[in-house]
Coordinates of C-alpha atoms in Angstrom, one line a residue:
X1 CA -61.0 -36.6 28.2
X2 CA -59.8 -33.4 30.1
X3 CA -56.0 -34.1 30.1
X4 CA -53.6 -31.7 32.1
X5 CA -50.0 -31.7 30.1
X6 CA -47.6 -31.4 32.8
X7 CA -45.1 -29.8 30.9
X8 CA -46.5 -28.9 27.8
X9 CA -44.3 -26.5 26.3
X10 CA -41.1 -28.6 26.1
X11 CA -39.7 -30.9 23.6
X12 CA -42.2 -34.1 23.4
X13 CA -44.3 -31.7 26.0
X14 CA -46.1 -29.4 22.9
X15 CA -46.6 -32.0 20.0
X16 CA -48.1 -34.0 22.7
X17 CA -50.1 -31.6 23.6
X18 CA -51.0 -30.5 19.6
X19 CA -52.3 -34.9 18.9
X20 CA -54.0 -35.1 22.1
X21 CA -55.8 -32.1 21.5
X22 CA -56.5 -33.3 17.4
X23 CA -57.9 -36.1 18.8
X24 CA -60.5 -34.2 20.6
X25 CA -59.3 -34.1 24.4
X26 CA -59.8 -31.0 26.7
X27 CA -56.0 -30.1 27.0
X28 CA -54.6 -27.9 30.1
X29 CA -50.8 -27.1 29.9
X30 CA -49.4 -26.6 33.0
X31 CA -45.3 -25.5 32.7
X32 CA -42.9 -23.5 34.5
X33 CA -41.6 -22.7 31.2
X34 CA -38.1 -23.6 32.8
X35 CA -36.6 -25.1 29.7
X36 CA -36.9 -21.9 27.9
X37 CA -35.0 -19.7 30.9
X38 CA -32.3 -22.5 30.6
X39 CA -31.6 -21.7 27.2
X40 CA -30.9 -18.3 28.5
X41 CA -28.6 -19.7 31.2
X42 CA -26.8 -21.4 28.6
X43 CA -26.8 -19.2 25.6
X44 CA -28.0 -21.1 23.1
X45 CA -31.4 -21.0 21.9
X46 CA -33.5 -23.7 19.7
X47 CA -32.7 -24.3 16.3
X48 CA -36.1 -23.7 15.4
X49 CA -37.4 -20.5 16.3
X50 CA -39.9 -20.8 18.5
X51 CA -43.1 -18.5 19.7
X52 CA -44.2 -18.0 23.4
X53 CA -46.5 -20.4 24.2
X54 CA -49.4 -17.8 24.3
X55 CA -49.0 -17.2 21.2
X56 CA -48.2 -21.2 19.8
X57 CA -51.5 -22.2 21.5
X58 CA -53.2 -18.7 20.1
X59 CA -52.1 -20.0 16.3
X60 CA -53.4 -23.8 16.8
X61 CA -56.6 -22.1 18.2
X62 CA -56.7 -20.2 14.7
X63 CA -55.7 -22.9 12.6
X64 CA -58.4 -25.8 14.5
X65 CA -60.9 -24.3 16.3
X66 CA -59.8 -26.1 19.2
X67 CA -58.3 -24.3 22.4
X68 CA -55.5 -25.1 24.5
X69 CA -55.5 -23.7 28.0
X70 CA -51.8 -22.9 29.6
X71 CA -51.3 -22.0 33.0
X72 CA -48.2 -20.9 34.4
X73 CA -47.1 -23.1 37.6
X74 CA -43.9 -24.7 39.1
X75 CA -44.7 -28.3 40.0
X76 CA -42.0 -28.9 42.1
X77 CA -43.0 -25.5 44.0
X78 CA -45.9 -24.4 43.7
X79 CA -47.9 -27.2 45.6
X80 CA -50.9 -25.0 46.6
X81 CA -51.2 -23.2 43.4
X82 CA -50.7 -27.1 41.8
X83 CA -53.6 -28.7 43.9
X84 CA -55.6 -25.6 43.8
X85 CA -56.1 -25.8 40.5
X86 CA -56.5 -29.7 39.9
X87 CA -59.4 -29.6 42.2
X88 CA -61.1 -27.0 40.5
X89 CA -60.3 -28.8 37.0
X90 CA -60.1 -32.5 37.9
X91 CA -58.8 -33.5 34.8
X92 CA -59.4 -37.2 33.6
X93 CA -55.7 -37.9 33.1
X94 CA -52.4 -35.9 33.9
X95 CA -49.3 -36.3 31.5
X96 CA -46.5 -35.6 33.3
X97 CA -43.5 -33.9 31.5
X98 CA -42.5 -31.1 34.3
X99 CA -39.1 -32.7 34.5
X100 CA -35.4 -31.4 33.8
X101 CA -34.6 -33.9 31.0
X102 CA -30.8 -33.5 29.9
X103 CA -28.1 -36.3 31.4
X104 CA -25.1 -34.0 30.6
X105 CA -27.2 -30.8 31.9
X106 CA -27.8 -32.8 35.5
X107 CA -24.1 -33.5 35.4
X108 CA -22.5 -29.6 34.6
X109 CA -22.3 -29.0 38.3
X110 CA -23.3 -29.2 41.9
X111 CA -25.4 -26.8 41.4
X112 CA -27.2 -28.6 38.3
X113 CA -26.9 -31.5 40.2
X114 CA -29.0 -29.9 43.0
X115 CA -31.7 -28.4 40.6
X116 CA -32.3 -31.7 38.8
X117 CA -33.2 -34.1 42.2
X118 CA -35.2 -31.0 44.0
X119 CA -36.7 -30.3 40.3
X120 CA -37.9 -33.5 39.2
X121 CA -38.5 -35.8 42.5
X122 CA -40.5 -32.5 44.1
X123 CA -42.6 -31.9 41.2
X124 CA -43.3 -35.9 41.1
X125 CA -44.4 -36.2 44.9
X126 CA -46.2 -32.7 44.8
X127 CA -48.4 -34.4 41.9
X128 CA -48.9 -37.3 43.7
X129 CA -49.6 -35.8 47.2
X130 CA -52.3 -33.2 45.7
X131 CA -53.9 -36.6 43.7
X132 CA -54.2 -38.5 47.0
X133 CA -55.3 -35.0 48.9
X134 CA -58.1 -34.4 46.8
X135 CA -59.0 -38.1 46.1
X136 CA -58.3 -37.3 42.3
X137 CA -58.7 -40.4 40.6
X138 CA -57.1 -38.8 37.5
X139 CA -54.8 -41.8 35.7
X140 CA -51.4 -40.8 35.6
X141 CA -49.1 -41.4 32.8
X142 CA -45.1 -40.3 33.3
X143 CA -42.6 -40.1 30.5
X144 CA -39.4 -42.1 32.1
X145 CA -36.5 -43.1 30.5
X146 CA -34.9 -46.7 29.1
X147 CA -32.1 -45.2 31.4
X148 CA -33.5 -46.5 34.3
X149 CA -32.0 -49.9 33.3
X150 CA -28.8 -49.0 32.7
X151 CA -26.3 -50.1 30.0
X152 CA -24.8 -53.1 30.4
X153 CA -24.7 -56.2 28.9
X154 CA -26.5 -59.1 30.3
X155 CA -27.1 -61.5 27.2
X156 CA -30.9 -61.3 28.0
X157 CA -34.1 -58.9 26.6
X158 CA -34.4 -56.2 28.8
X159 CA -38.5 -57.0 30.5
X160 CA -41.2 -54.2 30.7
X161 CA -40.2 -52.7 33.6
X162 CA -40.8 -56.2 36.0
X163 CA -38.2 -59.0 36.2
X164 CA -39.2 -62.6 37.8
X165 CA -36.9 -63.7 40.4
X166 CA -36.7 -66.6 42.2
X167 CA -36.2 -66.3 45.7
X168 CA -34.3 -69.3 48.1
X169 CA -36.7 -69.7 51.2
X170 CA -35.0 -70.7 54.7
X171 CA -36.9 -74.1 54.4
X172 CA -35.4 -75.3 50.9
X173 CA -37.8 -73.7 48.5
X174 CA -37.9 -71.8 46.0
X175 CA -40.1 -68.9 45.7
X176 CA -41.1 -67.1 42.1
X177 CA -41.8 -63.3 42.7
X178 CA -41.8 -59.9 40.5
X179 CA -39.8 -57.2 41.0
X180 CA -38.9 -54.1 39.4
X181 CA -36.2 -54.3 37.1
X182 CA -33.1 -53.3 39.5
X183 CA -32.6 -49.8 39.0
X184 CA -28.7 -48.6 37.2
X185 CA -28.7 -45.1 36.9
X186 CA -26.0 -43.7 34.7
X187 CA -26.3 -39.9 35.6
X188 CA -28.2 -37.8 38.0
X189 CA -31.0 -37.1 35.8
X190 CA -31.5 -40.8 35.3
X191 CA -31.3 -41.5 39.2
X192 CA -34.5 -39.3 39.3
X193 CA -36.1 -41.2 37.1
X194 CA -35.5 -44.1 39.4
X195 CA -36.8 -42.3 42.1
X196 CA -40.0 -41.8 40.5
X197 CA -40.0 -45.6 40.3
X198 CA -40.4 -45.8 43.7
X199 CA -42.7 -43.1 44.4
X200 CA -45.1 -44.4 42.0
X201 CA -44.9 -47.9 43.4
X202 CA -45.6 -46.4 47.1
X203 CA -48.5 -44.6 45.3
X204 CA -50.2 -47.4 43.5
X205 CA -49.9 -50.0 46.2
X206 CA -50.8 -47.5 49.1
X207 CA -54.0 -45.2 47.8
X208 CA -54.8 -47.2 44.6
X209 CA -53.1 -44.1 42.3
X210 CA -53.3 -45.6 38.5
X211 CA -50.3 -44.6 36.9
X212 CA -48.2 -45.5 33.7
X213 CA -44.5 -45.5 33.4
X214 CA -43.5 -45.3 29.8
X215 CA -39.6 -45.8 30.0
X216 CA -38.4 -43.9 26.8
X217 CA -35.5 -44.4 24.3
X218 CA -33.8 -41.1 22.4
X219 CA -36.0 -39.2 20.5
X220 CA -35.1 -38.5 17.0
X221 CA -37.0 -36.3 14.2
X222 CA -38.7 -32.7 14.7
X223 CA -41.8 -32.5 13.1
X224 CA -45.6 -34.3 13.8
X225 CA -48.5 -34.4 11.7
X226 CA -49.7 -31.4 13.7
X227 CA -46.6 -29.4 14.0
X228 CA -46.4 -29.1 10.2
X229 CA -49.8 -27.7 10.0
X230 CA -48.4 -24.1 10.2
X231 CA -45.3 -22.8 10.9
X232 CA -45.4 -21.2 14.2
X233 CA -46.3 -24.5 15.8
X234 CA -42.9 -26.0 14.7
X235 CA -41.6 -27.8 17.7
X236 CA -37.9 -26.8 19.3
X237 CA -35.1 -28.6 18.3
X238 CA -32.3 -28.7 20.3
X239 CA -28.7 -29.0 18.7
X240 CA -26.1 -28.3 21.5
X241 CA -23.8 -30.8 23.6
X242 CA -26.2 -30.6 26.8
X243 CA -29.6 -31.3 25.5
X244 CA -29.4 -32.0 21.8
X245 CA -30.1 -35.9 21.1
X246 CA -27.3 -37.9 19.9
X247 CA -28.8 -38.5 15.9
X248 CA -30.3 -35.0 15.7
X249 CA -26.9 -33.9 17.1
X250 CA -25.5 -35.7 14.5
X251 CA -28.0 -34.2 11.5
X252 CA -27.3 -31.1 12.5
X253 CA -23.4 -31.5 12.3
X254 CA -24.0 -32.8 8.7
X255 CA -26.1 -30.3 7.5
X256 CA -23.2 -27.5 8.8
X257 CA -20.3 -29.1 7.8
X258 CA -19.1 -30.1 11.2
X259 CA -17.5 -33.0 12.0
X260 CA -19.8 -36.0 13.7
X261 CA -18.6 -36.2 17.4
X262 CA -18.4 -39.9 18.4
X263 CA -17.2 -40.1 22.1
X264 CA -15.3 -42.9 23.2
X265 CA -15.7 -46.3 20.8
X266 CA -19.1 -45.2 20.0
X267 CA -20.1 -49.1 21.2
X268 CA -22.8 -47.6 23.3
X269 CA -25.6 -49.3 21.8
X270 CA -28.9 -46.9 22.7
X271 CA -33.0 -47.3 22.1
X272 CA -34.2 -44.8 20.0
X273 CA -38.1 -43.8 18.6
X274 CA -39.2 -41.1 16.1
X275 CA -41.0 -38.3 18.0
X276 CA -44.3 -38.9 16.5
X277 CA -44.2 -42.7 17.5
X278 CA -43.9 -41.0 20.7
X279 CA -46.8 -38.9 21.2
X280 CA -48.6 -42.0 19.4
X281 CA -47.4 -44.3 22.4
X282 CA -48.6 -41.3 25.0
X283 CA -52.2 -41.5 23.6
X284 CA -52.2 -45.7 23.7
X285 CA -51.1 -45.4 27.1
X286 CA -53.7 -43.0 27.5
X287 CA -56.1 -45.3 26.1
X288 CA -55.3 -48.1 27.7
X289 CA -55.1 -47.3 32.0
X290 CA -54.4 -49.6 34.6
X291 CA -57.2 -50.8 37.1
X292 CA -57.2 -48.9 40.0
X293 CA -55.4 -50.8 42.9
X294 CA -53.6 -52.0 40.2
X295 CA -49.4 -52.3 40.1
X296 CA -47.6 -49.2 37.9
X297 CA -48.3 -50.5 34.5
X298 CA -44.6 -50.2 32.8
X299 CA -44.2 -49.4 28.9
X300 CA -40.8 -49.7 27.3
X301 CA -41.6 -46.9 24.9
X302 CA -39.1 -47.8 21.9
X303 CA -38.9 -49.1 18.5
X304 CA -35.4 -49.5 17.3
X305 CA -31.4 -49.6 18.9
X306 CA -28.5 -48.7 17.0
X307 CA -24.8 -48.2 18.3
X308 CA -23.8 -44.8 17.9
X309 CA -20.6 -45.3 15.8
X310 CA -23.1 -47.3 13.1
X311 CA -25.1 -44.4 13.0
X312 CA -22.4 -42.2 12.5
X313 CA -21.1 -44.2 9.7
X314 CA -24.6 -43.8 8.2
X315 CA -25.4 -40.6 8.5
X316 CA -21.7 -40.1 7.1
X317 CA -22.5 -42.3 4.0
X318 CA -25.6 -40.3 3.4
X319 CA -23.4 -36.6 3.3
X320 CA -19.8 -37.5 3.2
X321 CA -19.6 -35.6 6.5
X322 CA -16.3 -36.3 8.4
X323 CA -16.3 -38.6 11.7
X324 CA -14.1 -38.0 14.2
X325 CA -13.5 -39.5 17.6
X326 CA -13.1 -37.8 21.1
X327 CA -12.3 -38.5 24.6
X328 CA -15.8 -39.9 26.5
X329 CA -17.2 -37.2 29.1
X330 CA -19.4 -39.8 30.6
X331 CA -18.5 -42.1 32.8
X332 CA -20.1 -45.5 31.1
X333 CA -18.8 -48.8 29.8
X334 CA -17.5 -48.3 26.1
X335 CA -19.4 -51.1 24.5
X336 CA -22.4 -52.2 25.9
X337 CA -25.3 -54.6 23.9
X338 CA -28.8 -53.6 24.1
X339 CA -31.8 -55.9 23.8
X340 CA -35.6 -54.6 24.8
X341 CA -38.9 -56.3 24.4
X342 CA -41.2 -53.8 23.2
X343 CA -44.5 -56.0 23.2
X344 CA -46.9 -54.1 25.3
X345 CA -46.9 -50.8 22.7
X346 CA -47.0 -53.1 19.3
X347 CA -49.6 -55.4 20.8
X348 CA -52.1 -52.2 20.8
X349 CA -51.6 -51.2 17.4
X350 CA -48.4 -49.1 16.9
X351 CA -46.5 -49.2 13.9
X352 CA -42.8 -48.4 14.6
X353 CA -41.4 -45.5 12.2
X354 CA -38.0 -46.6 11.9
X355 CA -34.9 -45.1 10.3
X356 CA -35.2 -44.1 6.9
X357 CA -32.9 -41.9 4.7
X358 CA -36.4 -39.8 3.3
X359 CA -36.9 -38.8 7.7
X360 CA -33.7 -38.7 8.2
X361 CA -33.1 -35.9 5.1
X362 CA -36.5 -33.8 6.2
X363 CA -33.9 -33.2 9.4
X364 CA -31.2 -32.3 7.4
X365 CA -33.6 -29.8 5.8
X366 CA -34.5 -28.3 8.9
X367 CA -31.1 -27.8 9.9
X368 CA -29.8 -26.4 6.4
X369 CA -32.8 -23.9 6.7
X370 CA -32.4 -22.7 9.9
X371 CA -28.4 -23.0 10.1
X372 CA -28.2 -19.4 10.1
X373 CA -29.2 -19.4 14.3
X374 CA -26.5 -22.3 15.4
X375 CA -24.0 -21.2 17.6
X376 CA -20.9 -23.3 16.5
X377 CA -19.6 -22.9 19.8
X378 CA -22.5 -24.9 21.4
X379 CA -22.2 -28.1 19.4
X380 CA -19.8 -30.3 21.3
X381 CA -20.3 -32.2 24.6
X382 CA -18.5 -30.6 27.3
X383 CA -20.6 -31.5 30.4
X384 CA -18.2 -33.9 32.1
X385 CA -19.2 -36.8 34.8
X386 CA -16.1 -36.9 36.7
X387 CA -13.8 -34.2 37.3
X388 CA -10.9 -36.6 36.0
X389 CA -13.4 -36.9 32.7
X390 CA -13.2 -33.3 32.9
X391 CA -9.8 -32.7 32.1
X392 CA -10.1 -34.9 29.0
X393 CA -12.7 -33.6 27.1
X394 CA -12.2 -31.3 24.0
X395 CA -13.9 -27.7 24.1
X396 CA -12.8 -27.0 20.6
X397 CA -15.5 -25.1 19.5
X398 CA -15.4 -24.9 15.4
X399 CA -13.5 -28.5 15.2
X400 CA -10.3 -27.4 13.1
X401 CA -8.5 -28.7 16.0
X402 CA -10.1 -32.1 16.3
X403 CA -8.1 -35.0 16.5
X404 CA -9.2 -38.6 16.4
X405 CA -8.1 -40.8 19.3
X406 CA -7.0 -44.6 19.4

């Protein structure tokens, strides 16, 4: 196929873009290259050190024979530049990853808060609008989030993205209907996500759009089969309190000697999946496209949950690194239970990496061998949800002043 990688050069973005293109597809990145200009904005840079994507794409070229294209375009901007170029390519199938993808980053500020909605929900209409413009019948396949659903404990398995209902008629009956799974957003970030919900649903059932929704747990882990191959295609790996993933956060603390930040109880119970069961799950949902007239076809893209005081204590087993609790900058219940069928993805064939101590130390690795480019300072959560939260949270920025709280 002739997929276009809607942003390509990010985080699940390039090692996406590296299997698909392994696999024999036409890849087309189209990115903004945002996420690297807000690395500059906050200081910080990956802990990995990471080429321009010219010159990535220029050493998989080199290493495989196979080309990947880049072109550099603002979704949520450029809309002429955007459907110019998908109706002179017409790709088969469009991933799209051109989203800001950091909960505490959407939460920093008004200003953050501003640039996430008019980021994400622009660049996902623009898409959509250019597809029905120019009759595209490209299918569509979104990275989401499990966040849609919120966190809170309901005693049942959280469904693939459609919950039956039954509905009291005014004549006695009872009706049996589906309906998305009623949106909780827990940050602005995750709100977006909703919205693209309902965009997508608008889509499908009004111009026949095919699309996927793959709502996605935490991503742990660095490398893919491809990314190893040579060590300019290493993949970034972010470490800091705004975009770095709660068990790679916590990797990277162990491997430094800092202490592992657990916020609040740590009874937030989260979905989690390696990031090469990831851009596995990308290509079966690839493989496998709705109909077209067709509802959204939803994908709870996960393999595993853990509560994040459990995997502090393990990761704390595994170095002796110190765990120490802080005040919670997110506004959230403290312990929540997290149950989520995961049927459609293992019923085509994936088999779930899960926690092991072996993937777990090739993360530790990474971090001991690039420790030399963390910026202690960065590591802690500061982004706060509330401006009471905001007051509470500790900025200590080499830990020496950490204290545990009851």
């Amino acid at each position: 196929m002739k997929i276009a990688v809607m942003g390509g050069d990010g985080f699940i973005g390039w090692p996406t873009s590296l299997h698909l293109s392994d696999a024999g597809h036409e890849i087309h990145i189209l990115d903004n290259l945002s996420r690297r200009w807000i690395d500059t904005e906050l200081g910080v840079q990956s802990l990995t050190p990471m080429d321009s994507i010219q010159e990535r794409t220029r050493i998989w070229h080199a290493e495989t024979g196979r080309r990947i294209h880049f072109n550099l375009i603002d979704l949520s901007k450029d809309y002429e530049l955007l459907k110019k170029w998908l109706a002179e390519h017409r790709p088969d199938a469009i991933v799209h990853f051109a989203e800001q993808r950091a909960a505490p980053y959407s939460m920093k500020t008004d200003r953050h808060k501003n640039y996430t909605v008019n980021n994400n929900v622009n660049a996902t209409h623009n898409l959509l609008n250019a597809l029905v413009e120019l009759n595209l019948d490209a299918h569509l396949v979104h990275l989401g989030t499990m966040g849609v659903y919120g966190y809170s404990t309901i005693g049942a398995a959280i469904p693939e993205g459609y919950l039956p209902v039954g509905i009291d008629t005014t004549d006695g009956r009872t009706v049996s209907q589906e309906i998305l799974y009623p949106a909780n957003p827990g940050s602005i970030y995750h709100m977006t996500k909703c919205l693209d919900q309902l965009l997508f649903q608008f889509y499908a059932k009004n111009d026949g759009l095919r699309i996927t929704d793959l709502h996605q747990g935490i991503v742990w882990g660095t490398h893919t089969e491809q990314a190893r191959r040579h060590p300019q295609l290493i993949n970034r790996f972010d470490y800091d309190g705004d975009y770095g993933t709660v068990l790679n956060r916590f990797l990277i603390q162990a491997a430094i000697g800092y202490p592992l930040t657990v916020h609040g109880t740590g009874g937030q119970t989260r979905a989690f999946i390696h990031i090469q069961d990831s851009v596995r799950c990308i290509e079966l949902a690839l493989l496998n496209p709705p109909a077209r007239g067709a509802r959204v076809e939803i994908f709870n893209q996960m393999t595993e949950t853990h509560r994040i005081r459990d995997l502090a204590e393990m990761i704390a087993r595994v170095s002796g690194a110190e765990i120490v609790r802080l005040p919670n900058p997110r506004k959230e219940a403290p312990e929540n239970e997290l149950i989520v069928k995961n049927d459609k993805f293992l019923g085509l064939g994936l088999e779930p990496i899960t926690l092991e101590a072996g993937l777990l130390g090739e993360i530790v690795d990474v971090a001991k061998k690039y420790a030399y480019r963390v910026d202690r300072s960065r590591v802690p959560a500061v982004s706060a949800w509330t401006k009471d939260l905001a007051a509470t949270v500790n900025h200590d920025p080499e830990g020496k002043r950490l204290k545990s709280v009851s």
